[in-house]
Every structure is written in structure tokens, then in C-alpha cells.
Amino acid sequence: MTSENEQTLGQLSLAERLASVRAGIGDAAASAGRTADEITTIVVTKFHPASLVHELYDLGVRDVGENRHQEASAKSAELASLADLSWHFVGQLQSKKARQARQYASVIHSVDRSALVTALDTAEAAETPMPCFVQINLTDDEARGGVQPSALEPLVEQVLGAAGLDLWGVMAVAPLGEQPRAAFARLRGYSERVRALAPAATRISAGMSHDYREAILEGATHLRIGTAITGNRPTDG
Ligand SMILES: *Cc1c(COP(=O)(O)O)cnc(C)c1O
């Protein structure tokens, strides 16, 4: 995005930015021969106060995303009265926090290793299996979140064997320095590999503020959009 666009974005209200992104999603869906109602938009509210989440709720948003456990836990507790608001956990999750994350999260997008599957699959979890995505690392940097594609099938098999988890599909973040469309095309291929083992795991969580159009063109069903809707984050880390 050009700095001119960013300045314009900064002057718009939250409602205007939300409407603008919704229109962009509609356009991208139309050019992909899809409809916007098959796409869930998760507004990523990390670093923003609970009051902003409440404003989004008043504007009709029912899916919000957070990437840090402490923050997600505190904000979801503060807004517990908004019973039909779904909290999506999209960041790296420590295994020792998994049980707590189950308490507030409706969906976990970042299941990327065996130890986390084990931690999430508690005995009580089997009664209400947690919807989850297996996060795939689209870079060669092992330090990034996500399972390497070469290790995808064993992790998927483990999730399928976990009574406390309900596999929805695959998730990824487009790497810097690569055309997002090419990265999302690879993700679509990994989604097909997963569906060969788990035909119901059809969903694809991909696309952020700067690349949601490309993600929609490659089949994304769940967009995770922050700044294009919320404006710049108060602090970033
Ligand atoms: C912050 C974040 C987003 C949203 O990023 P924007 O560029 O602000 O749209 C999406 N996915 C994950 C995993 C994130 O951490």
C-alpha cells in the first residue's frame, strides 16, 4: 500500500474502514467466481483495547483474532457479556497455555507441532472438540510458526486421532519477499494434501490486510485482517 493510501486510511472511521474492506472482499470474491458469504472475516484486534473490540461488535463483527495468550485471555474476560463473539487464536501458542486458551478461544489457527496437539487434546476436550487449523510454514526459516510441509501428514494424522480437536483445514502467513499469490497457491496445494487424509478439512485461513485479495483468489475461507480495519496498532512487537 502506498503511504498516500495509508494516510487516507488513517482519516477514515472504523466503520468506514470496515465497509471498505468488506467491499474489497466482495470485489475479490466476485473476480474469483466466489461469493463473499462463503468467506469469514476475522478482525485481528491485537494490541488494541477491549473497547475497540466492543466498537467492532456494535458494527456487526462477530469474529475477532488475537495472537498473544495473556492479551486474549484478558480481553475476552472483559467482554464476556458479548456471548456470540468468537475469539480466534492466531499466534504461536505455548503448550503450557493450551488448556487456558481452550477456555476462551472458539478456533485455534496455529496448531503446528505434536506437543501442542497433545496439550490441547485433554480428556474434557473430547466433549466439545476445539476447531483448529494446522499452520504451515511457507518459509525455509524453521523459527517461523508453522509445520514444515515435509512434516505435514504426520501432524495431520495426529490431529485426526485427537478426540479433543476438530480439524478445519490449513493456515499460513505469506512470506515477505515473495508474491503472496504464489505462496497462497502453494498453500492451496497443501490443503489438497490435507483433504486427501481429512475430506472435511476444507477450510483455508489465509490473507491479511495487504494480501487478502490474493488469498481469496487462491481459495481462502478465513481472512485474518488487522490494520486495514483497525488502523495502525498502538504498539507493535
Ligand atoms: C497480526 C496478524 C494478522 C493481521 O495482520 P494485518 O497485517 O494487520 O492485517 C493476521 N494473522 C496473524 C497470524 C497475525 O499475527
CSV table of N, CA, C and O in Angstrom, one decimal, residues 15 59 78 93 112 115 180 192-193 203:
chain,number,residue,atom,x,y,z
A,15,ALA,N,-15.8,2.4,11.1
A,15,ALA,CA,-17.0,1.9,10.3
A,15,ALA,C,-16.6,2.0,8.8
A,15,ALA,O,-16.9,1.1,8.0
A,59,LEU,N,-20.6,-2.8,15.4
A,59,LEU,CA,-20.7,-2.6,13.9
A,59,LEU,C,-21.0,-4.0,13.2
A,59,LEU,O,-21.0,-4.1,12.0
A,78,GLU,N,-12.9,-9.5,29.8
A,78,GLU,CA,-13.6,-8.2,29.9
A,78,GLU,C,-14.9,-8.1,29.1
A,78,GLU,O,-15.8,-7.4,29.5
A,93,LEU,N,1.4,-20.5,20.1
A,93,LEU,CA,0.8,-20.9,21.4
A,93,LEU,C,1.7,-21.8,22.1
A,93,LEU,O,2.1,-22.9,21.6
A,112,ASP,N,0.8,-26.4,15.3
A,112,ASP,CA,1.9,-26.6,14.4
A,112,ASP,C,2.9,-27.6,14.8
A,112,ASP,O,4.0,-27.7,14.3
A,115,ALA,N,3.6,-31.6,20.3
A,115,ALA,CA,3.4,-31.3,21.7
A,115,ALA,C,2.1,-30.4,21.9
A,115,ALA,O,1.4,-30.6,22.9
A,180,PRO,N,2.5,-12.8,-2.8
A,180,PRO,CA,1.6,-13.6,-2.0
A,180,PRO,C,0.8,-14.6,-2.8
A,180,PRO,O,0.5,-15.7,-2.3
A,192,GLU,N,-4.9,-29.5,-0.4
A,192,GLU,CA,-5.4,-30.7,-1.1
A,192,GLU,C,-4.8,-31.9,-0.4
A,192,GLU,O,-5.4,-33.0,-0.3
A,193,ARG,N,-3.5,-31.8,0.0
A,193,ARG,CA,-2.8,-33.0,0.6
A,193,ARG,C,-3.6,-33.3,1.9
A,193,ARG,O,-3.8,-34.5,2.3
A,203,ARG,N,-11.3,-25.9,5.0
A,203,ARG,CA,-11.1,-24.5,5.1
A,203,ARG,C,-9.6,-24.1,5.0
A,203,ARG,O,-8.7,-24.8,5.3
